[in-house]
Structure formats: structure tokens, C-alpha cells
PDB file of C-alpha atoms in Angstrom:
ATOM      1  CA  GLY B   1     -65.271  44.809-130.928  1.00  0.00           C
ATOM      2  CA  GLU B   2     -64.837  45.151-127.118  1.00  0.00           C
ATOM      3  CA  SER B   3     -67.099  42.837-125.492  1.00  0.00           C
ATOM      4  CA  VAL B   4     -68.403  41.905-122.036  1.00  0.00           C
ATOM      5  CA  GLY B   5     -69.341  38.339-121.672  1.00  0.00           C
ATOM      6  CA  LEU B   6     -70.451  35.769-119.016  1.00  0.00           C
ATOM      7  CA  HIS B   7     -69.203  32.083-118.952  1.00  0.00           C
ATOM      8  CA  LEU B   8     -72.009  29.952-118.046  1.00  0.00           C
ATOM      9  CA  PRO B   9     -75.364  30.885-119.283  1.00  0.00           C
ATOM     10  CA  THR B  10     -77.682  29.612-116.169  1.00  0.00           C
ATOM     11  CA  LEU B  11     -76.649  28.334-112.900  1.00  0.00           C
ATOM     12  CA  SER B  12     -78.789  26.601-110.155  1.00  0.00           C
ATOM     13  CA  VAL B  13     -77.850  26.909-106.664  1.00  0.00           C
ATOM     14  CA  GLN B  14     -79.943  25.015-103.387  1.00  0.00           C
ATOM     15  CA  GLU B  15     -81.140  27.702-101.382  1.00  0.00           C
ATOM     16  CA  GLY B  16     -79.507  28.989 -98.499  1.00  0.00           C
ATOM     17  CA  ASP B  17     -76.196  28.371-100.713  1.00  0.00           C
ATOM     18  CA  ASN B  18     -73.783  31.047-101.666  1.00  0.00           C
ATOM     19  CA  SER B  19     -73.824  31.541-105.391  1.00  0.00           C
ATOM     20  CA  ILE B  20     -71.280  32.748-107.309  1.00  0.00           C
ATOM     21  CA  ILE B  21     -71.691  34.275-110.948  1.00  0.00           C
ATOM     22  CA  ASN B  22     -68.846  35.196-113.468  1.00  0.00           C
ATOM     23  CA  CYS B  23     -68.285  37.433-115.813  1.00  0.00           C
ATOM     24  CA  ALA B  24     -65.115  38.533-118.153  1.00  0.00           C
ATOM     25  CA  TYR B  25     -64.276  41.684-119.884  1.00  0.00           C
ATOM     26  CA  SER B  26     -62.122  42.415-122.979  1.00  0.00           C
ATOM     27  CA  ASN B  27     -62.017  46.326-122.690  1.00  0.00           C
ATOM     28  CA  SER B  28     -58.892  47.231-120.766  1.00  0.00           C
ATOM     29  CA  ALA B  29     -59.781  50.215-120.752  1.00  0.00           C
ATOM     30  CA  SER B  30     -63.020  49.833-118.853  1.00  0.00           C
ATOM     31  CA  ASP B  31     -62.934  51.558-115.036  1.00  0.00           C
ATOM     32  CA  TYR B  32     -66.163  50.933-113.794  1.00  0.00           C
ATOM     33  CA  PHE B  33     -68.464  48.014-113.532  1.00  0.00           C
ATOM     34  CA  ILE B  34     -71.962  47.588-112.368  1.00  0.00           C
ATOM     35  CA  TRP B  35     -74.386  44.245-111.619  1.00  0.00           C
ATOM     36  CA  TYR B  36     -78.310  44.481-112.816  1.00  0.00           C
ATOM     37  CA  LYS B  37     -80.530  42.648-111.307  1.00  0.00           C
ATOM     38  CA  GLN B  38     -83.837  41.498-113.711  1.00  0.00           C
ATOM     39  CA  GLU B  39     -86.294  39.566-112.451  1.00  0.00           C
ATOM     40  CA  SER B  40     -89.148  38.238-114.699  1.00  0.00           C
ATOM     41  CA  GLY B  41     -91.137  40.755-116.343  1.00  0.00           C
ATOM     42  CA  LYS B  42     -89.705  43.245-114.962  1.00  0.00           C
ATOM     43  CA  GLY B  43     -86.593  45.754-115.941  1.00  0.00           C
ATOM     44  CA  PRO B  44     -83.322  45.522-114.365  1.00  0.00           C
ATOM     45  CA  GLN B  45     -81.928  46.715-110.967  1.00  0.00           C
ATOM     46  CA  PHE B  46     -79.265  48.088-109.835  1.00  0.00           C
ATOM     47  CA  ILE B  47     -77.196  45.734-107.236  1.00  0.00           C
ATOM     48  CA  ILE B  48     -73.904  46.829-106.539  1.00  0.00           C
ATOM     49  CA  ASP B  49     -71.086  48.703-108.832  1.00  0.00           C
ATOM     50  CA  ILE B  50     -66.813  48.804-108.254  1.00  0.00           C
ATOM     51  CA  ARG B  51     -64.641  50.946-109.408  1.00  0.00           C
ATOM     52  CA  SER B  52     -61.179  49.632-111.069  1.00  0.00           C
ATOM     53  CA  ASN B  53     -59.029  51.436-108.386  1.00  0.00           C
ATOM     54  CA  MET B  54     -61.123  48.515-105.727  1.00  0.00           C
ATOM     55  CA  ASP B  55     -60.676  44.554-106.079  1.00  0.00           C
ATOM     56  CA  LYS B  56     -63.288  43.459-103.631  1.00  0.00           C
ATOM     57  CA  ARG B  57     -66.642  45.519-102.633  1.00  0.00           C
ATOM     58  CA  GLN B  58     -69.589  44.406-100.174  1.00  0.00           C
ATOM     59  CA  GLY B  59     -72.954  45.220 -99.660  1.00  0.00           C
ATOM     60  CA  GLN B  60     -75.995  43.269 -98.285  1.00  0.00           C
ATOM     61  CA  ARG B  61     -75.648  39.579 -98.943  1.00  0.00           C
ATOM     62  CA  VAL B  62     -73.498  40.641-102.022  1.00  0.00           C
ATOM     63  CA  THR B  63     -69.494  41.012-102.742  1.00  0.00           C
ATOM     64  CA  VAL B  64     -68.731  41.599-106.385  1.00  0.00           C
ATOM     65  CA  LEU B  65     -64.775  41.122-106.894  1.00  0.00           C
ATOM     66  CA  LEU B  66     -62.990  42.643-109.603  1.00  0.00           C
ATOM     67  CA  ASN B  67     -59.633  40.771-111.262  1.00  0.00           C
ATOM     68  CA  LYS B  68     -58.362  43.416-113.454  1.00  0.00           C
ATOM     69  CA  THR B  69     -55.325  41.593-114.156  1.00  0.00           C
ATOM     70  CA  VAL B  70     -57.535  38.938-116.110  1.00  0.00           C
ATOM     71  CA  LYS B  71     -60.336  40.834-116.511  1.00  0.00           C
ATOM     72  CA  HIS B  72     -62.645  39.333-114.452  1.00  0.00           C
ATOM     73  CA  LEU B  73     -65.164  39.914-112.155  1.00  0.00           C
ATOM     74  CA  SER B  74     -67.321  38.016-110.378  1.00  0.00           C
ATOM     75  CA  LEU B  75     -71.014  38.511-108.009  1.00  0.00           C
ATOM     76  CA  GLN B  76     -71.206  36.536-105.283  1.00  0.00           C
ATOM     77  CA  ILE B  77     -74.429  36.198-103.064  1.00  0.00           C
ATOM     78  CA  ALA B  78     -74.497  34.886 -99.622  1.00  0.00           C
ATOM     79  CA  ALA B  79     -77.201  32.244 -98.192  1.00  0.00           C
ATOM     80  CA  THR B  80     -79.471  32.735-101.595  1.00  0.00           C
ATOM     81  CA  GLN B  81     -82.865  33.209-100.974  1.00  0.00           C
ATOM     82  CA  PRO B  82     -85.737  31.807-103.805  1.00  0.00           C
ATOM     83  CA  GLY B  83     -86.056  35.756-103.953  1.00  0.00           C
ATOM     84  CA  ASP B  84     -82.860  36.140-105.866  1.00  0.00           C
ATOM     85  CA  SER B  85     -83.603  33.575-108.768  1.00  0.00           C
ATOM     86  CA  ALA B  86     -83.444  36.359-112.016  1.00  0.00           C
ATOM     87  CA  VAL B  87     -81.038  37.102-114.557  1.00  0.00           C
ATOM     88  CA  TYR B  88     -77.863  38.864-113.789  1.00  0.00           C
ATOM     89  CA  PHE B  89     -76.072  41.006-115.878  1.00  0.00           C
ATOM     90  CA  CYS B  90     -72.513  42.670-115.315  1.00  0.00           C
ATOM     91  CA  ALA B  91     -72.099  45.663-117.384  1.00  0.00           C
ATOM     92  CA  GLU B  92     -68.679  48.087-117.960  1.00  0.00           C
ATOM     93  CA  ALA B  93     -67.977  51.540-118.434  1.00  0.00           C
ATOM     94  CA  TYR B  94     -64.954  54.386-118.737  1.00  0.00           C
ATOM     95  CA  PHE B  95     -64.010  57.121-118.167  1.00  0.00           C
ATOM     96  CA  GLY B  96     -65.305  59.854-121.068  1.00  0.00           C
ATOM     97  CA  ASN B  97     -67.578  57.319-121.858  1.00  0.00           C
ATOM     98  CA  GLU B  98     -71.575  58.014-121.607  1.00  0.00           C
ATOM     99  CA  LYS B  99     -72.863  54.425-122.123  1.00  0.00           C
ATOM    100  CA  LEU B 100     -72.240  51.334-120.029  1.00  0.00           C
ATOM    101  CA  THR B 101     -71.839  47.712-122.367  1.00  0.00           C
ATOM    102  CA  PHE B 102     -74.414  44.917-120.696  1.00  0.00           C
ATOM    103  CA  GLY B 103     -72.798  41.607-121.170  1.00  0.00           C
ATOM    104  CA  THR B 104     -75.486  39.000-121.872  1.00  0.00           C
ATOM    105  CA  GLY B 105     -76.857  37.284-119.074  1.00  0.00           C
ATOM    106  CA  THR B 106     -76.639  34.748-116.412  1.00  0.00           C
ATOM    107  CA  ARG B 107     -79.821  32.987-115.205  1.00  0.00           C
ATOM    108  CA  LEU B 108     -79.752  32.452-111.433  1.00  0.00           C
ATOM    109  CA  THR B 109     -82.377  29.460-110.212  1.00  0.00           C
ATOM    110  CA  ILE B 110     -82.532  29.116-106.588  1.00  0.00           C
ATOM    111  CA  ILE B 111     -83.919  25.594-105.750  1.00  0.00           C
ATOM    112  CA  PRO B 112     -85.838  25.367-102.386  1.00  0.00           C
TER     113      PRO B 112
ATOM    114  CA  ASP E   1     -95.337  56.528-106.981  1.00  0.00           C
ATOM    115  CA  THR E   2     -93.329  54.222-109.613  1.00  0.00           C
ATOM    116  CA  ALA E   3     -90.104  56.063-110.546  1.00  0.00           C
ATOM    117  CA  VAL E   4     -90.110  55.346-114.015  1.00  0.00           C
ATOM    118  CA  SER E   5     -93.098  54.781-115.589  1.00  0.00           C
ATOM    119  CA  GLN E   6     -93.604  53.555-119.437  1.00  0.00           C
ATOM    120  CA  THR E   7     -96.652  52.992-121.522  1.00  0.00           C
ATOM    121  CA  PRO E   8     -97.655  51.161-122.566  1.00  0.00           C
ATOM    122  CA  LYS E   9     -96.642  47.680-121.598  1.00  0.00           C
ATOM    123  CA  TYR E  10     -97.868  45.568-124.330  1.00  0.00           C
ATOM    124  CA  LEU E  11     -98.191  46.999-127.813  1.00  0.00           C
ATOM    125  CA  VAL E  12     -98.800  43.991-131.037  1.00  0.00           C
ATOM    126  CA  THR E  13     -98.816  45.757-134.209  1.00  0.00           C
ATOM    127  CA  GLN E  14     -98.864  45.097-138.119  1.00  0.00           C
ATOM    128  CA  MET E  15     -95.964  45.759-140.029  1.00  0.00           C
ATOM    129  CA  GLY E  16     -95.674  49.018-141.734  1.00  0.00           C
ATOM    130  CA  ASN E  17     -97.370  50.540-138.876  1.00  0.00           C
ATOM    131  CA  ASP E  18     -96.447  53.449-136.635  1.00  0.00           C
ATOM    132  CA  LYS E  19     -96.508  53.170-132.521  1.00  0.00           C
ATOM    133  CA  SER E  20     -95.182  55.198-129.898  1.00  0.00           C
ATOM    134  CA  ILE E  21     -93.649  54.592-125.986  1.00  0.00           C
ATOM    135  CA  LYS E  22     -94.160  56.982-123.579  1.00  0.00           C
ATOM    136  CA  CYS E  23     -91.695  56.749-120.037  1.00  0.00           C
ATOM    137  CA  GLU E  24     -91.720  59.431-117.366  1.00  0.00           C
ATOM    138  CA  GLN E  25     -89.702  59.825-114.589  1.00  0.00           C
ATOM    139  CA  ASN E  26     -90.733  61.052-111.333  1.00  0.00           C
ATOM    140  CA  LEU E  27     -87.062  61.435-109.519  1.00  0.00           C
ATOM    141  CA  GLY E  28     -86.151  64.475-110.301  1.00  0.00           C
ATOM    142  CA  HIS E  29     -83.586  63.121-112.768  1.00  0.00           C
ATOM    143  CA  ASP E  30     -80.912  64.812-115.357  1.00  0.00           C
ATOM    144  CA  THR E  31     -80.531  62.086-117.899  1.00  0.00           C
ATOM    145  CA  MET E  32     -82.925  59.060-119.903  1.00  0.00           C
ATOM    146  CA  TYR E  33     -82.527  56.319-121.332  1.00  0.00           C
ATOM    147  CA  TRP E  34     -84.095  53.913-124.163  1.00  0.00           C
ATOM    148  CA  TYR E  35     -82.425  50.482-124.379  1.00  0.00           C
ATOM    149  CA  LYS E  36     -83.501  47.480-126.690  1.00  0.00           C
ATOM    150  CA  GLN E  37     -83.778  43.797-124.983  1.00  0.00           C
ATOM    151  CA  ASP E  38     -83.878  40.968-127.514  1.00  0.00           C
ATOM    152  CA  SER E  39     -85.217  37.358-127.323  1.00  0.00           C
ATOM    153  CA  LYS E  40     -82.355  36.406-126.043  1.00  0.00           C
ATOM    154  CA  LYS E  41     -81.861  39.186-123.048  1.00  0.00           C
ATOM    155  CA  PHE E  42     -79.122  41.566-124.816  1.00  0.00           C
ATOM    156  CA  LEU E  43     -79.451  44.969-123.626  1.00  0.00           C
ATOM    157  CA  LYS E  44     -78.470  47.542-125.673  1.00  0.00           C
ATOM    158  CA  ILE E  45     -78.404  50.737-125.714  1.00  0.00           C
ATOM    159  CA  MET E  46     -80.135  52.737-128.003  1.00  0.00           C
ATOM    160  CA  PHE E  47     -80.247  56.525-127.055  1.00  0.00           C
ATOM    161  CA  SER E  48     -79.342  59.053-123.856  1.00  0.00           C
ATOM    162  CA  TYR E  49     -80.984  62.662-123.061  1.00  0.00           C
ATOM    163  CA  ASN E  50     -79.135  64.802-120.667  1.00  0.00           C
ATOM    164  CA  ASN E  51     -81.844  67.571-119.620  1.00  0.00           C
ATOM    165  CA  LYS E  52     -83.639  67.737-123.306  1.00  0.00           C
ATOM    166  CA  GLU E  53     -80.375  67.007-125.174  1.00  0.00           C
ATOM    167  CA  LEU E  54     -79.277  63.924-126.918  1.00  0.00           C
ATOM    168  CA  ILE E  55     -76.187  62.824-125.649  1.00  0.00           C
ATOM    169  CA  ILE E  56     -76.121  59.350-127.306  1.00  0.00           C
ATOM    170  CA  ASN E  57     -77.303  57.920-130.741  1.00  0.00           C
ATOM    171  CA  GLU E  58     -76.317  54.314-131.261  1.00  0.00           C
ATOM    172  CA  THR E  59     -76.676  52.977-134.845  1.00  0.00           C
ATOM    173  CA  VAL E  60     -80.322  52.775-134.857  1.00  0.00           C
ATOM    174  CA  PRO E  61     -82.545  53.223-138.004  1.00  0.00           C
ATOM    175  CA  ASN E  62     -83.627  56.883-138.265  1.00  0.00           C
ATOM    176  CA  ARG E  63     -87.440  54.968-138.388  1.00  0.00           C
ATOM    177  CA  PHE E  64     -86.744  55.375-134.605  1.00  0.00           C
ATOM    178  CA  SER E  65     -86.686  58.634-132.988  1.00  0.00           C
ATOM    179  CA  PRO E  66     -86.397  60.114-129.715  1.00  0.00           C
ATOM    180  CA  LYS E  67     -88.567  63.263-128.485  1.00  0.00           C
ATOM    181  CA  SER E  68     -87.591  64.583-125.009  1.00  0.00           C
ATOM    182  CA  PRO E  69     -90.078  67.462-124.370  1.00  0.00           C
ATOM    183  CA  ASP E  70     -88.526  68.002-120.652  1.00  0.00           C
ATOM    184  CA  LYS E  71     -86.222  66.385-118.532  1.00  0.00           C
ATOM    185  CA  ALA E  72     -88.610  64.128-116.987  1.00  0.00           C
ATOM    186  CA  HIS E  73     -90.082  62.695-120.302  1.00  0.00           C
ATOM    187  CA  LEU E  74     -88.570  61.070-122.893  1.00  0.00           C
ATOM    188  CA  ASN E  75     -90.783  59.295-125.572  1.00  0.00           C
ATOM    189  CA  LEU E  76     -90.048  56.953-128.356  1.00  0.00           C
ATOM    190  CA  HIS E  77     -92.042  56.969-131.685  1.00  0.00           C
ATOM    191  CA  ILE E  78     -91.078  54.360-134.651  1.00  0.00           C
ATOM    192  CA  ASN E  79     -92.319  54.315-138.136  1.00  0.00           C
ATOM    193  CA  SER E  80     -92.524  51.289-140.843  1.00  0.00           C
ATOM    194  CA  LEU E  81     -92.908  48.704-137.685  1.00  0.00           C
ATOM    195  CA  GLU E  82     -90.341  45.840-138.893  1.00  0.00           C
ATOM    196  CA  LEU E  83     -90.574  42.038-137.873  1.00  0.00           C
ATOM    197  CA  GLY E  84     -87.187  42.900-136.189  1.00  0.00           C
ATOM    198  CA  ASP E  85     -88.356  45.448-133.905  1.00  0.00           C
ATOM    199  CA  SER E  86     -90.263  43.423-131.617  1.00  0.00           C
ATOM    200  CA  ALA E  87     -87.989  43.389-128.572  1.00  0.00           C
ATOM    201  CA  VAL E  88     -88.820  44.612-124.901  1.00  0.00           C
ATOM    202  CA  TYR E  89     -88.103  48.355-125.085  1.00  0.00           C
ATOM    203  CA  PHE E  90     -86.668  50.053-121.605  1.00  0.00           C
ATOM    204  CA  CYS E  91     -86.664  53.245-120.580  1.00  0.00           C
ATOM    205  CA  ALA E  92     -84.360  54.030-117.585  1.00  0.00           C
ATOM    206  CA  SER E  93     -83.102  57.459-115.790  1.00  0.00           C
ATOM    207  CA  SER E  94     -79.862  58.121-113.811  1.00  0.00           C
ATOM    208  CA  GLN E  95     -79.216  60.898-111.658  1.00  0.00           C
ATOM    209  CA  ALA E  96     -76.251  62.328-114.054  1.00  0.00           C
ATOM    210  CA  ARG E  97     -74.922  61.650-117.298  1.00  0.00           C
ATOM    211  CA  GLY E  98     -72.329  58.562-117.155  1.00  0.00           C
ATOM    212  CA  SER E  99     -74.060  57.248-113.476  1.00  0.00           C
ATOM    213  CA  GLY E 100     -74.093  53.681-113.443  1.00  0.00           C
ATOM    214  CA  GLU E 101     -76.769  53.858-111.503  1.00  0.00           C
ATOM    215  CA  LEU E 102     -79.556  53.393-114.052  1.00  0.00           C
ATOM    216  CA  PHE E 103     -83.673  53.469-112.605  1.00  0.00           C
ATOM    217  CA  PHE E 104     -85.754  50.771-115.343  1.00  0.00           C
ATOM    218  CA  GLY E 105     -88.807  51.125-116.104  1.00  0.00           C
ATOM    219  CA  GLU E 106     -90.775  47.649-116.387  1.00  0.00           C
ATOM    220  CA  GLY E 107     -90.424  47.683-119.897  1.00  0.00           C
ATOM    221  CA  SER E 108     -92.862  47.604-123.208  1.00  0.00           C
ATOM    222  CA  ARG E 109     -93.364  44.831-124.851  1.00  0.00           C
ATOM    223  CA  LEU E 110     -93.613  45.343-128.672  1.00  0.00           C
ATOM    224  CA  THR E 111     -94.922  42.665-131.016  1.00  0.00           C
ATOM    225  CA  VAL E 112     -94.578  42.954-134.662  1.00  0.00           C
ATOM    226  CA  LEU E 113     -96.955  40.845-137.223  1.00  0.00           C
TER     227      LEU E 113
END
């Protein structure tokens, strides 16, 4: 079946450096993508989203890039801080489908 | 003033028992969800309600029964608990159906012995 997956299950980054978390999706009908952050012991928290009519969207210290040609999206976090340590999920949806399909998650660890 | 609150936070019970998890949101949202997160952190939707009406019912055993008495509450009752039901259950809400911005509760960790 269709799936949303991540290239790397874990990622360690030095504090202050930039990090990039990647996500591959296989459903070509997907037109809406979202990144969530889940800190230990908490529920996932919305970070940023992007629709398929865009290829880049920026937030505060975060940028999401979407490459529809290769069905890939990434989350870039600039100047990482200890509080960025968490599991990051990408999720996808498509018009007319009520539900989000979550990827398997990448654990990001910020090294002080 | 927690936005999405669920109780209890921890549940430890024996196989075969029945248990309930309650969820309430004070955001005025129309849509609520139950998600299950397994030990590998995989998040899967179970149910979704919009204004008390069931709109998503994934292939979940009928031992799981959601109930939405009003649009601010979505409870989950589980009958005849099995070992495989051990997981963290998350309640979430969104302003409208089809929204990608979900607000999650802190989770209820269920352990079936």
C-alpha cells in the first residue's frame, strides 16, 4: 500500500548547527504535507505545513521543502537548540481524504 | 487551561478487562480523533468524529468503541483487553475536518499484562 517513510531513523546534530530531516512519500495523489514534533512524554505538535502548489515554505527557524518530482520533502531546522531534540514526523493527506498518514519518525538529538 | 486533556495518563490492567480513556478539548474545535502509537512510535488513526458524527473508522477491532457525547468530548472504551492493545493512545482535535493541524493531548499509556 501507499506509505510515508523517512530515510534516517536517527540524527545527531551539534547545537547551533543546521539539521535536515528527510521524508519520502509514495502516494502521488498526496497534495498536503505536514511536519510534527514529538517531545518525550508528550503528544505530537504541529510545526509547519505545505501544499503541493508550493515547493518551499518558511517558518520561524524551520523551512519545509517539497520536491514533487521525486516525492520527497524535508524539514530544515536552523541554528538547532537543545529544545529541538525530539522525534519528527512527516504526514501526508490528499484532497477528499479526511485522514493524515504519518511516517515512521526520525529522532533528532542535539549535542550540546 | 490545557487545550486537549485526556485521562488517565497511565493505565495498567489485566488481559480481558474493560477500560475507558476520556478526552476533552476546550478549543471549540469541531473534529476530534483517536490515534494509537505503538512501541516503534508509529502513529495510526483509529477514529475521527466531526460534531459528534463518526467520519473515520479505521480497521479497528470492534472491541474498541468511541463515544462522543458532545463535540468537546471523545471517549474511547476498550473491551476484553489483549496484550497487543498495549500502546500510547492519543486524543487530538482540529478546527475542522480535513485540517492537517491537529492538537494532540499528552497521551494515555495503556499496559496490558
